[in-house]
Short mmCIF file of C-alpha atoms in Angstrom, two decimals:
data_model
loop_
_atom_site.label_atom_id
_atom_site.label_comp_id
_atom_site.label_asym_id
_atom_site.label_seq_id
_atom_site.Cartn_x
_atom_site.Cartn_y
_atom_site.Cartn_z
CA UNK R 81 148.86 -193.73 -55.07
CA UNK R 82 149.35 -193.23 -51.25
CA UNK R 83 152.44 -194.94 -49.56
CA UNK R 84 152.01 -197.03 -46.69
CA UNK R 85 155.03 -196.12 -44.90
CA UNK R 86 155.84 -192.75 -43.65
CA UNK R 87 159.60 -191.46 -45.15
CA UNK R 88 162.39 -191.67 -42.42
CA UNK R 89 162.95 -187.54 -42.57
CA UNK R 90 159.00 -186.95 -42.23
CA UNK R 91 157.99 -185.63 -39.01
CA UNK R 92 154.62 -184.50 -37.84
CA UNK R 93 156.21 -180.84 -37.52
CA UNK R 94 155.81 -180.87 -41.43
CA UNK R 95 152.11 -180.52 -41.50
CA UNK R 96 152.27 -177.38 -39.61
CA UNK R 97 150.86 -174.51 -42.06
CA UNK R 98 152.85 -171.47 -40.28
CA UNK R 99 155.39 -170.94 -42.21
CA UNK R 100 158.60 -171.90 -39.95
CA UNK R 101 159.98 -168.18 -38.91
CA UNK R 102 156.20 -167.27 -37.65
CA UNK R 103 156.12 -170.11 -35.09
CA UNK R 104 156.52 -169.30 -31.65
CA UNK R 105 160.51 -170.70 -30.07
CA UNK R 106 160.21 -173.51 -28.24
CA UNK R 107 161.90 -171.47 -25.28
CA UNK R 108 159.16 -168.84 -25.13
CA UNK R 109 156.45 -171.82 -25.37
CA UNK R 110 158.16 -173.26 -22.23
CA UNK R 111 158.47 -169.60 -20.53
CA UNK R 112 154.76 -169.19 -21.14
CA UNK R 113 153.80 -172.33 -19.85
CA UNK R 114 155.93 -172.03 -16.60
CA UNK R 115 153.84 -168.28 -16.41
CA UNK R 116 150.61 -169.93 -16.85
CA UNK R 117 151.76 -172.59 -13.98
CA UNK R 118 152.52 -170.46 -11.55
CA UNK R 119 149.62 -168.13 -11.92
CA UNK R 120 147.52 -170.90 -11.58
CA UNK R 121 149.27 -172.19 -8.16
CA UNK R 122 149.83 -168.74 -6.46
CA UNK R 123 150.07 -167.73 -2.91
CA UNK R 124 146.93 -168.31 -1.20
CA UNK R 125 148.65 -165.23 0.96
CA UNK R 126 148.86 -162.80 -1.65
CA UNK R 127 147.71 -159.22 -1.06
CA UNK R 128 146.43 -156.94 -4.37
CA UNK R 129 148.87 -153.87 -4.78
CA UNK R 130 147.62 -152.84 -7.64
CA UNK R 131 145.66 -149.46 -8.48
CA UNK R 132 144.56 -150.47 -11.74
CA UNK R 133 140.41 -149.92 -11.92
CA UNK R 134 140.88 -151.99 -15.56
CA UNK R 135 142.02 -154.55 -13.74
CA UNK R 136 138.91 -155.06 -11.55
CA UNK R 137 136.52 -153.91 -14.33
CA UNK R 138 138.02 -156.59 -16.84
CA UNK R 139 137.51 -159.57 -13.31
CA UNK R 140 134.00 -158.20 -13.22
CA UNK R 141 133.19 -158.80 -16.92
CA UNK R 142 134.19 -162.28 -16.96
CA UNK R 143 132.44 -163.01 -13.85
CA UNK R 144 129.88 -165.43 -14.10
CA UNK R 145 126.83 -164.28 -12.20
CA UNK R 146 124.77 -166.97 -9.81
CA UNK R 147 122.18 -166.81 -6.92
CA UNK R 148 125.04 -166.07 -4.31
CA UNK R 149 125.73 -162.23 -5.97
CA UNK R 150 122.47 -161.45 -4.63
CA UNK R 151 123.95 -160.66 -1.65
CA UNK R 152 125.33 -157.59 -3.51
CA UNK R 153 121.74 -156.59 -4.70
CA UNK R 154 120.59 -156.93 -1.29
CA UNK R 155 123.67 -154.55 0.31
CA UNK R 156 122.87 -151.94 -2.69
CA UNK R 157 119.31 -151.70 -1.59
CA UNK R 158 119.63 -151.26 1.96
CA UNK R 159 122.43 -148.08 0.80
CA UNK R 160 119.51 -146.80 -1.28
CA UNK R 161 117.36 -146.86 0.91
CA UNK R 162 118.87 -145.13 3.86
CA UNK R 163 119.76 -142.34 1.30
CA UNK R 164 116.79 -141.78 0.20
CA UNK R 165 115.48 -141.42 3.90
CA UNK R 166 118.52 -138.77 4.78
CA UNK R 167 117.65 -135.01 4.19
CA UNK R 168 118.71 -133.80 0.82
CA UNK R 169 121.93 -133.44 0.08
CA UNK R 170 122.92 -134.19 -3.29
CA UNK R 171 126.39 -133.11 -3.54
CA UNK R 172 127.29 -134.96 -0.32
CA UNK R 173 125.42 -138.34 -1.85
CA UNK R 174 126.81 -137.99 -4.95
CA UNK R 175 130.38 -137.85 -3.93
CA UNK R 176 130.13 -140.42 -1.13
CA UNK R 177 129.00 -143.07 -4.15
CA UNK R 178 132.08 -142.14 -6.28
CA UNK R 179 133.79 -142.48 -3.02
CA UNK R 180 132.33 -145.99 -2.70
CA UNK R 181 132.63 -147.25 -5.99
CA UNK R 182 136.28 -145.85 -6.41
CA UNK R 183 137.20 -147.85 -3.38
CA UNK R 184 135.23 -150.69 -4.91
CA UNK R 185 137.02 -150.74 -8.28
CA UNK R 186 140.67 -150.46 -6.95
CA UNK R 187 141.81 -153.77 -6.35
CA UNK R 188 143.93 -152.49 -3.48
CA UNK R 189 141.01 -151.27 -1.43
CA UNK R 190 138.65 -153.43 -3.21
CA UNK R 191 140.18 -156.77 -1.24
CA UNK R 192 139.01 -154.91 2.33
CA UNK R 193 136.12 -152.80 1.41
CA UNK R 194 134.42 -155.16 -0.51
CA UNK R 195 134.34 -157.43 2.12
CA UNK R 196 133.40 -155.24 4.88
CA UNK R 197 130.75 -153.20 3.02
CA UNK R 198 127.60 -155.11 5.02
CA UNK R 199 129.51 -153.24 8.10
CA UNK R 200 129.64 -149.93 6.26
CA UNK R 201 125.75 -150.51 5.33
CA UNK R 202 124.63 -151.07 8.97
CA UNK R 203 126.41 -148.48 9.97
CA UNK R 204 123.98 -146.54 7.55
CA UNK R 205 121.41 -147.85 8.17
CA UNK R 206 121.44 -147.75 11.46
CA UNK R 207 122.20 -143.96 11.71
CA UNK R 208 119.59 -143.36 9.30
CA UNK R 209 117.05 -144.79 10.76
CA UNK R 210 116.15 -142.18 12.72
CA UNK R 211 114.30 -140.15 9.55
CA UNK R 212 112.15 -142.95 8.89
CA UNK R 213 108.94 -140.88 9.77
CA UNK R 214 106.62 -142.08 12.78
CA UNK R 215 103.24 -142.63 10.21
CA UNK R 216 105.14 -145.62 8.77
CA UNK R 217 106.48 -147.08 12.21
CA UNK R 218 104.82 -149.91 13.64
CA UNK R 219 103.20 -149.85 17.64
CA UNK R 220 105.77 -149.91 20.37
CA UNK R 221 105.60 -152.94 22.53
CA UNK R 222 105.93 -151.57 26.02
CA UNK R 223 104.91 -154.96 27.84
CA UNK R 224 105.94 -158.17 25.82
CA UNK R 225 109.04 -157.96 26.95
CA UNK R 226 109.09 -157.61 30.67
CA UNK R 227 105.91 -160.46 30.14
CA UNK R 228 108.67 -162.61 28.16
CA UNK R 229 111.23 -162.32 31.22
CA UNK R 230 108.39 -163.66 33.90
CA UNK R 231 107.14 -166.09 31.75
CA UNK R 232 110.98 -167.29 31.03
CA UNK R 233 112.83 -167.01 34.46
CA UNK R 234 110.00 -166.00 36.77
CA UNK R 235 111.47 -162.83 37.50
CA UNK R 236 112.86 -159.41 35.61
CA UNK R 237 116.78 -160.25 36.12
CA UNK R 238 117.80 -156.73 34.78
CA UNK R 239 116.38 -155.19 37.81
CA UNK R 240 117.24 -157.72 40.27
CA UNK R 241 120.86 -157.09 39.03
CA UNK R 242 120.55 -153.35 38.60
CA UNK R 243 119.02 -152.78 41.81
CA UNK R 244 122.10 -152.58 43.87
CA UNK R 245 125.37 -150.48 42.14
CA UNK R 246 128.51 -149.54 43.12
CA UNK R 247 131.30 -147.76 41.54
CA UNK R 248 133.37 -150.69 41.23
CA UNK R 249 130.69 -152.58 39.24
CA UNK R 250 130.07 -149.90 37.13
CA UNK R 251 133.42 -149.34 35.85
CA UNK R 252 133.58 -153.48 35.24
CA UNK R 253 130.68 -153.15 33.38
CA UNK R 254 131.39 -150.32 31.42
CA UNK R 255 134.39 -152.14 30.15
CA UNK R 256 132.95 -154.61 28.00
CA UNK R 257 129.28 -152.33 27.06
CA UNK R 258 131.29 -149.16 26.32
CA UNK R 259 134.67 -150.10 25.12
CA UNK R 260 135.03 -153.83 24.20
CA UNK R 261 131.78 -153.55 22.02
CA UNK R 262 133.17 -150.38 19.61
CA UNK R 263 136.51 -151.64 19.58
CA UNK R 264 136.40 -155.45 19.81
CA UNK R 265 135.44 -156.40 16.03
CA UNK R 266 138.51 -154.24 14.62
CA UNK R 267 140.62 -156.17 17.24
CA UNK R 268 139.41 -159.42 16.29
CA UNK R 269 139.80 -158.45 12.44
CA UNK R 270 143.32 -157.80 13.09
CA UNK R 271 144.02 -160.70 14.83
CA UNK R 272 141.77 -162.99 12.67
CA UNK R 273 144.05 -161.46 9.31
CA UNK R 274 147.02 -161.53 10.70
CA UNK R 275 147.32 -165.27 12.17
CA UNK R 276 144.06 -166.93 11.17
CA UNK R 277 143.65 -169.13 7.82
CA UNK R 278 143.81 -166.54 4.90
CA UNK R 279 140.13 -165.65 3.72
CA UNK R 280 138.79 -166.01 7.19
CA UNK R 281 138.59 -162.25 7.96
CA UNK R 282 136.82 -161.71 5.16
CA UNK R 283 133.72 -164.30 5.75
CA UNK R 284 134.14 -162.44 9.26
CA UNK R 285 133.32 -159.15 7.82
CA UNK R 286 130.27 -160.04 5.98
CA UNK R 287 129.35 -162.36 8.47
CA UNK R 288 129.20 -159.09 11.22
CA UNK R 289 127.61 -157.04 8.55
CA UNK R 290 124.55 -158.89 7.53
CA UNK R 291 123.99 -160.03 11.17
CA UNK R 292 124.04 -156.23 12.21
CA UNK R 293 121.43 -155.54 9.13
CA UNK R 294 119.45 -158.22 10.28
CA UNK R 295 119.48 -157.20 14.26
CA UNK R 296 118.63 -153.73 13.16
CA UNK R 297 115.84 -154.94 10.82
CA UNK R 298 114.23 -156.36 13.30
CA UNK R 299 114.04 -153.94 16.25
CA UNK R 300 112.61 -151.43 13.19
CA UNK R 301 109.92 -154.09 12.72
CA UNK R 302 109.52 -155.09 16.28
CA UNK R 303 110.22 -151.90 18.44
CA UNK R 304 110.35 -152.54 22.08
CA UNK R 305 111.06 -150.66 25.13
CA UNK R 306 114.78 -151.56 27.28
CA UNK R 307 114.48 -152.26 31.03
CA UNK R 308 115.41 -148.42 31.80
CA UNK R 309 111.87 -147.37 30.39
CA UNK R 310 109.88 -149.54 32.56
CA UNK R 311 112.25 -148.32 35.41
CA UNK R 312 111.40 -144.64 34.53
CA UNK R 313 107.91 -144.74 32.65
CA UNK R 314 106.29 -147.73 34.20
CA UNK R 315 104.11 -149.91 31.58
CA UNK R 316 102.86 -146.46 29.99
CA UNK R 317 102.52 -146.31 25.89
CA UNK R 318 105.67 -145.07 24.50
CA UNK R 319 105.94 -142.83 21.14
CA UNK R 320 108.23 -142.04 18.99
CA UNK R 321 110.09 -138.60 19.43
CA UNK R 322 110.54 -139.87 23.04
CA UNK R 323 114.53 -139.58 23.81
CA UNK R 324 116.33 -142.51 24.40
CA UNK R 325 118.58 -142.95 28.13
CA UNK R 326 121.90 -143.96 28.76
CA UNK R 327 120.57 -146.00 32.17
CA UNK R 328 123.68 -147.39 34.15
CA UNK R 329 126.31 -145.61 31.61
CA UNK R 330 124.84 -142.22 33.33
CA UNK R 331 127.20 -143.19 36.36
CA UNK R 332 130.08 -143.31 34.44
CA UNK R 333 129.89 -139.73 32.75
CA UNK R 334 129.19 -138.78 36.41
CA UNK R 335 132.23 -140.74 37.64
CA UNK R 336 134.97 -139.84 34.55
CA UNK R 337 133.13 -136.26 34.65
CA UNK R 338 132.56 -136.09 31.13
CA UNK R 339 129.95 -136.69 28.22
CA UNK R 340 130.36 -139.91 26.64
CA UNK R 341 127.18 -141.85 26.75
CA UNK R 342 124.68 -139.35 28.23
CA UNK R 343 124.03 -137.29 24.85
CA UNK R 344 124.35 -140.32 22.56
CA UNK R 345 122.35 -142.72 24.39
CA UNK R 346 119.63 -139.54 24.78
CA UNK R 347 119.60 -139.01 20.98
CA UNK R 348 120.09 -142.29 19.99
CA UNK R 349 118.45 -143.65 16.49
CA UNK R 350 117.01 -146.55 17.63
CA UNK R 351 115.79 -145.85 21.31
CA UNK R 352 113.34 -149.00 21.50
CA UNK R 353 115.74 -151.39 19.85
CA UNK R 354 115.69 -153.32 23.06
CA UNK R 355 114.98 -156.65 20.82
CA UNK R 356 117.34 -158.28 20.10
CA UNK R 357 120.71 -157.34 21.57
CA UNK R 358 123.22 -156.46 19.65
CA UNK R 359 125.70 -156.17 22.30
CA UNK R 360 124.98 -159.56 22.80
CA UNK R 361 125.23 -160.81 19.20
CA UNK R 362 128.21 -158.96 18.47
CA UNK R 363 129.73 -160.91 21.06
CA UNK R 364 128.74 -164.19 20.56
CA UNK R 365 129.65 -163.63 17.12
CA UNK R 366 133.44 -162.48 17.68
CA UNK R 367 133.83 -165.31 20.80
CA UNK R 368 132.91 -168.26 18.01
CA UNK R 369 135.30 -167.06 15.19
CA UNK R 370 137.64 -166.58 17.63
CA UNK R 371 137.15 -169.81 19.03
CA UNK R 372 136.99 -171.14 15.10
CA UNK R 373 140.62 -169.73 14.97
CA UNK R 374 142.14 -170.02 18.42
CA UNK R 375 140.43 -172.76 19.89
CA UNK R 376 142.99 -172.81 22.79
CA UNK R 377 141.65 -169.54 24.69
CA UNK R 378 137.89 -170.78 23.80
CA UNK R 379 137.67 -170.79 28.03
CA UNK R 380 138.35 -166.77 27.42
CA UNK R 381 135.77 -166.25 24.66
CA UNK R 382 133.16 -167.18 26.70
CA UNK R 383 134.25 -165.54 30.38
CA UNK R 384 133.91 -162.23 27.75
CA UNK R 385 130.30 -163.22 26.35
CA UNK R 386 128.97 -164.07 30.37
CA UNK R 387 130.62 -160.61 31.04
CA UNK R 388 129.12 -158.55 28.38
CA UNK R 389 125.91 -160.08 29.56
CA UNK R 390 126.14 -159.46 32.47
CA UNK R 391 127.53 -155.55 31.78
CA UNK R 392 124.38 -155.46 29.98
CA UNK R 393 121.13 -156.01 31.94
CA UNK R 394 123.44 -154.36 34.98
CA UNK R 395 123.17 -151.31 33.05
CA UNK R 396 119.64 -151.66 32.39
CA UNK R 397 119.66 -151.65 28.60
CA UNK R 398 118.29 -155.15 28.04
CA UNK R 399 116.27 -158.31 29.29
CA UNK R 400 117.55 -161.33 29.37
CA UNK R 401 115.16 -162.56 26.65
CA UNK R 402 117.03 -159.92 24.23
CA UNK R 403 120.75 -161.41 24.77
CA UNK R 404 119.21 -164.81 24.28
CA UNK R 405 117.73 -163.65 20.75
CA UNK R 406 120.48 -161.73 19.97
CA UNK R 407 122.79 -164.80 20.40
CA UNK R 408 120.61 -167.28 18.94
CA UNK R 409 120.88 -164.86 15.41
CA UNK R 410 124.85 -164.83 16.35
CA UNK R 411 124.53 -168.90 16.22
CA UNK R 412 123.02 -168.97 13.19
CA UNK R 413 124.93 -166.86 11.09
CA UNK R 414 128.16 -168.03 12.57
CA UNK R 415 127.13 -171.88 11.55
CA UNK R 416 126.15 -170.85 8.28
CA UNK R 417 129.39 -169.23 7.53
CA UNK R 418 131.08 -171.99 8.37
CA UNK R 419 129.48 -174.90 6.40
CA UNK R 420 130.57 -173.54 3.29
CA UNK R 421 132.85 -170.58 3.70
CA UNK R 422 134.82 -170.57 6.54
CA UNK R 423 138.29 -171.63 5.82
CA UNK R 424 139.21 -174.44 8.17
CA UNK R 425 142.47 -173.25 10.86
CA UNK R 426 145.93 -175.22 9.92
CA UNK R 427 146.75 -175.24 14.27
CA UNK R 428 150.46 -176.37 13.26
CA UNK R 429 150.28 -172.54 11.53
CA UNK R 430 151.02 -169.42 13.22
CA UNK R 431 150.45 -166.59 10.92
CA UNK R 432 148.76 -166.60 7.53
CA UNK R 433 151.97 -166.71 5.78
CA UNK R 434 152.68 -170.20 6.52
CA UNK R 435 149.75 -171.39 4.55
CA UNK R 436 150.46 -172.79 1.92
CA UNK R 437 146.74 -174.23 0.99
CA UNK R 438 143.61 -173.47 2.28
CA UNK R 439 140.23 -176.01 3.05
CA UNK R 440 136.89 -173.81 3.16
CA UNK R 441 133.89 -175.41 4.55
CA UNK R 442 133.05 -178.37 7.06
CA UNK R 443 135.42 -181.21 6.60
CA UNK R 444 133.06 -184.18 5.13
CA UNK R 445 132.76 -186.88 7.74
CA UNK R 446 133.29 -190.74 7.47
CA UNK R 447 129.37 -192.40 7.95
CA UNK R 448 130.97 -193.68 11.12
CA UNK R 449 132.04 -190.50 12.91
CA UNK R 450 128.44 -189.34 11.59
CA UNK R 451 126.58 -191.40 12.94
CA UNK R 452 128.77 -193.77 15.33
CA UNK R 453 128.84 -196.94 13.43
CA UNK R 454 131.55 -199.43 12.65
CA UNK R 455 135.07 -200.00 14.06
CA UNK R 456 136.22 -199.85 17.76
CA UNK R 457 132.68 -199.50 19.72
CA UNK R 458 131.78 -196.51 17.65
CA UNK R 459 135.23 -193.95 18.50
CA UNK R 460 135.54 -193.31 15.06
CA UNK R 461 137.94 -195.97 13.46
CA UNK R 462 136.22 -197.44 11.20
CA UNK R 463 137.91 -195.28 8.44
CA UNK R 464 140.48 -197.78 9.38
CA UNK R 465 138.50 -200.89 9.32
CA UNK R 466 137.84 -199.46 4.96
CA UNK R 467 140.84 -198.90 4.10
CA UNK R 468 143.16 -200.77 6.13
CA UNK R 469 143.83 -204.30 5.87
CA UNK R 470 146.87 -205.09 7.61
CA UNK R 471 147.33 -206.33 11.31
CA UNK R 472 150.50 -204.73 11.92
CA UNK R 473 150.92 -201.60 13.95
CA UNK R 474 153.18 -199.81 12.03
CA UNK R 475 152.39 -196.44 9.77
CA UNK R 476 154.45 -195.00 7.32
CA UNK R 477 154.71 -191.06 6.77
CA UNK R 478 153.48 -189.63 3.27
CA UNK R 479 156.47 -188.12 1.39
CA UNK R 480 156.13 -185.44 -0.84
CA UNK R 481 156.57 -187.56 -3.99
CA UNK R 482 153.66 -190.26 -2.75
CA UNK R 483 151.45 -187.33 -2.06
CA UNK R 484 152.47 -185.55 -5.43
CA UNK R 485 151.09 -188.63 -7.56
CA UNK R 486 147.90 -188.62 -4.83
CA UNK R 487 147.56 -185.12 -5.72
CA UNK R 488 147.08 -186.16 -9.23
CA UNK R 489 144.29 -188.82 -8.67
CA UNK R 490 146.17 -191.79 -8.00
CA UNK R 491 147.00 -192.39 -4.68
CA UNK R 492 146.46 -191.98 -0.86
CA UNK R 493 147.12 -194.37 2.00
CA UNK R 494 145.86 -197.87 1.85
CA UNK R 495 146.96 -201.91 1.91
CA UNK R 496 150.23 -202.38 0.49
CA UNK R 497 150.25 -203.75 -3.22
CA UNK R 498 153.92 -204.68 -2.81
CA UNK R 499 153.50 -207.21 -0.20
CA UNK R 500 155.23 -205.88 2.59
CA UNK R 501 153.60 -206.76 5.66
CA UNK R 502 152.36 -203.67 8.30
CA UNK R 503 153.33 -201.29 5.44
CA UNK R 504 150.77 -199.27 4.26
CA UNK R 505 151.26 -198.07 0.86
CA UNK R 506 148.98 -195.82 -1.97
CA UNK R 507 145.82 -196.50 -3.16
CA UNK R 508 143.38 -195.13 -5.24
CA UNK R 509 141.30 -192.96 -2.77
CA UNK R 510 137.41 -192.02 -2.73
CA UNK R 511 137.14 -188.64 -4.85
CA UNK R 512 135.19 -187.03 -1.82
CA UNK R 513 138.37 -187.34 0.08
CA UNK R 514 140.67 -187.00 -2.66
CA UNK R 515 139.20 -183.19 -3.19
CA UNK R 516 139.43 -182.33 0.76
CA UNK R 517 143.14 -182.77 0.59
CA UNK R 518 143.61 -180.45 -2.25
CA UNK R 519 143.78 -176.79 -1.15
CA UNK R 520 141.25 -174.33 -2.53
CA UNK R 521 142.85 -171.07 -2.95
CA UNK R 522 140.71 -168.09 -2.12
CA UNK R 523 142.22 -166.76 -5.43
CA UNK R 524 140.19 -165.05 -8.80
CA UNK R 525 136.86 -163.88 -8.59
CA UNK R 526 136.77 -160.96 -5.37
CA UNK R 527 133.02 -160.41 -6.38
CA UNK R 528 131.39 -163.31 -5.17
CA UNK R 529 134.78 -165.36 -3.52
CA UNK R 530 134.95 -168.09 -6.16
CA UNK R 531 138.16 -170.85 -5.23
CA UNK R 532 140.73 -172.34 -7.56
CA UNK R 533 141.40 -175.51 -6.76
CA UNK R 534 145.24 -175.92 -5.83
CA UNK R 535 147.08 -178.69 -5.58
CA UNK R 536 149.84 -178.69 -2.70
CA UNK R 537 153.09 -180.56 -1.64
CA UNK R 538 152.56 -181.78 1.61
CA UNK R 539 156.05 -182.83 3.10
CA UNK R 540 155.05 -184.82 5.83
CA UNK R 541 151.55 -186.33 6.70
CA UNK R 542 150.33 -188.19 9.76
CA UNK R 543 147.30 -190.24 9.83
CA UNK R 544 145.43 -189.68 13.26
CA UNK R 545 141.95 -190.57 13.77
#
């Protein structure tokens, strides 16, 4: 017979099968938990110190593959490839892999070369290039270019603006085609790392890398001749095993009285890469992170991209048509980083070390600042006319406790349930909105960037639309 009522001393403890001096303290369950806590809400600022290769090699056996880590598929191909193109040398290829992967597997170096290996793959590739044998090169297009510019503007502007030179102008064009483009991207990195959201250099990185790998794809595919042929050949044929020129830059090894450009430019890998401009797309690239980040000095960025431009067809290296397509590719990347990478700049934040969450991605818009509907003759407001009801003029501030239960699913501003007039107190929110307040850490996965979601105390928030 089974009783009914459970005895006074019985407790639920008692069904427990370990034996009682095998079960885990209650103090070390606690301890553990607290671990597990704070692992899961760490500092979306933390850098790996670690040297540990078990480390990353245990990360890459969990990871869960999908279609994004073919990006690492792609970036292992293109270093094949330019290897096998390179003269033999075993020993040398062979060591610069272990190299690579060494740096790969460390998670000290892996958190910076990971990122930036599309930049060490164009860099490859690029140099490489130049053993790709003539037989399976495609025809040189001497005249659909300088066509392109009539057609476009009615006139060749790289020799209107190259026709008359001076000293002056050369140096001031020099600046930004033979200095700012070598040394601008590790500026910008810097600056990007070191007071940008964290995880924006890294989209950065890649971003510059497979843009490169593109730019040089094409002008492999697509080989035209620069402004300084026509200037020196006319509309003849070109071939390849013709040397390249360094055009404008010549001046300057005349003026500084040394070799910078003239032997480079002459032996240069790609010396019909006219199409399209990298110079350009590097540019345009760095001026709309930079912009993404800083968007005070955005009048700056783009005095530098007119400049380099300029610096460019005044040198004679490129048409107009090629900074346009080399811009346009710029664009595109740059936009596509951004919808769903691109950590979103805190402007209240100076350095990355004030973050204390991060928001990757474009920030989901209301259907009325989408499309212009609703409140207020279409300025956006009618977020307001949704969610609130009251016809006072007063807003209260978010404390950290209201925003602590939001952060939990139940609350975010809306009409007051207590009754207070002009007082607008929390509401259950829409989820969509709900999940853009909660930071996603760039923590876990390096391999393919995957976020952990990371809920934050806000102290203070202020409703502005």
């Amino acid at each position: 017979m089974l009783h009914f009522t459970w005895p006074g001393s019985f407790t639920l403890a008692q069904l427990n099968p370990i034996p009682q001096k095998y079960r885990p303290s209650r103090k070390l369950r606690l301890r553990q938990k607290a671990k597990s806590s704070a692992a899961a809400l760490d500092d979306v600022t933390r850098i790996e110190t670690s040297f540990n290769v078990l480390d990353s090699l245990r990360a890459l056996r969990l990871h869960k593959w999908r279609l994004y880590d073919l990006q690492h598929i792609v970036v292992l191909g293109y270093i094949i490839f330019s290897l096998c193109i390179m003269p033999s040398a075993p020993l040398i290829k062979t060591g610069a892999m272990v190299v690579l992967a060494a740096l790969l597997l460390m998670p000290i170096t892996q958190q910076f070369f990971l990122p930036s290996l599309p930049i060490w793959t164009y860099l490859l590739y690029f140099f490489s290039s130049r053993f790709i044998a003539p037989e399976y090169r495609p025809h040189i297009w001497v005249k659909v270019l300088p066509a392109l510019e009539n057609v476009l503007y009615g006139a060749n502007l790289s020799n209107i603006l190259s026709a008359h030179n001076h000293p002056f102008l050369d140096i001031l064009a020099w600046l930004p085609y033979g200095i700012g483009h070598f040394t601008l991207p590790a500026i910008c990195s810097v600056f990007i790392f070191l007071f940008a959201a964290p995880g924006t250099t890294p989209v950065f990185a890649r971003a510059f890398g497979y843009m490169c790998m593109l730019g040089v794809t094409i002008q492999l595919i697509l080989p035209c001749t620069p402004p300084w042929y026509e200037k020196t050949h006319g509309l003849e044929p070109a071939h390849y095993g013709m040397e390249g020129s360094p055009a404008g830059l010549a001046r300057v090894d005349e003026l500084f009285g040394v070799d910078m450009y003239t032997t480079s430019f002459t032996t240069a890998p790609l010396p019909f890469g006219a199409f399209p401009s990298l110079h350009a797309a590097n540019a345009v690239l760095e001026a709309l992170f930079m912009q993404h980040c800083f968007p005070r000095f955005r009048s700056f960025f783009i005095l530098y991209v007119c400049w380099i431009w300029w610096a460019t067809m005044y040198l004679n290296h490129h048409y107009a048509i090629d900074l346009v397509g080399g811009s346009l590719i710029a664009a595109a990347v740059y936009y596509i980083a951004r919808s769903g990478w691109l950590p979103r700049p805190q402007l209240d934040k100076t350095t990355r070390w004030e973050y204390e969450y991060v928001e990757f991605g474009d920030r989901p818009k209301m259907i009325d600042e989408e499309y212009g509907y609703g409140y207020a003759n279409g300025y956006g407001l009618g977020v307001l006319e949704n969610w609130a009801v009251s016809d006072s003029d007063e807003w209260t501030l978010g404390s950290s406790s209201s925003f602590d239960s939001m952060s939990h699913g139940e609350t975010v501003c809306g009409s007051s349930s207590s009754g207070t007039p002009g007082i607008l107190s929390p509401t259950t929110p829409p989820d969509d909105f709900r999940h853009s307040i909660i930071g996603l850490a760039p923590q876990g996965d390096a391999w393919n960037g995957e976020r952990l979601s990371r809920e934050s105390e806000l102290s203070e928030v202020v409703i502005i639309r």
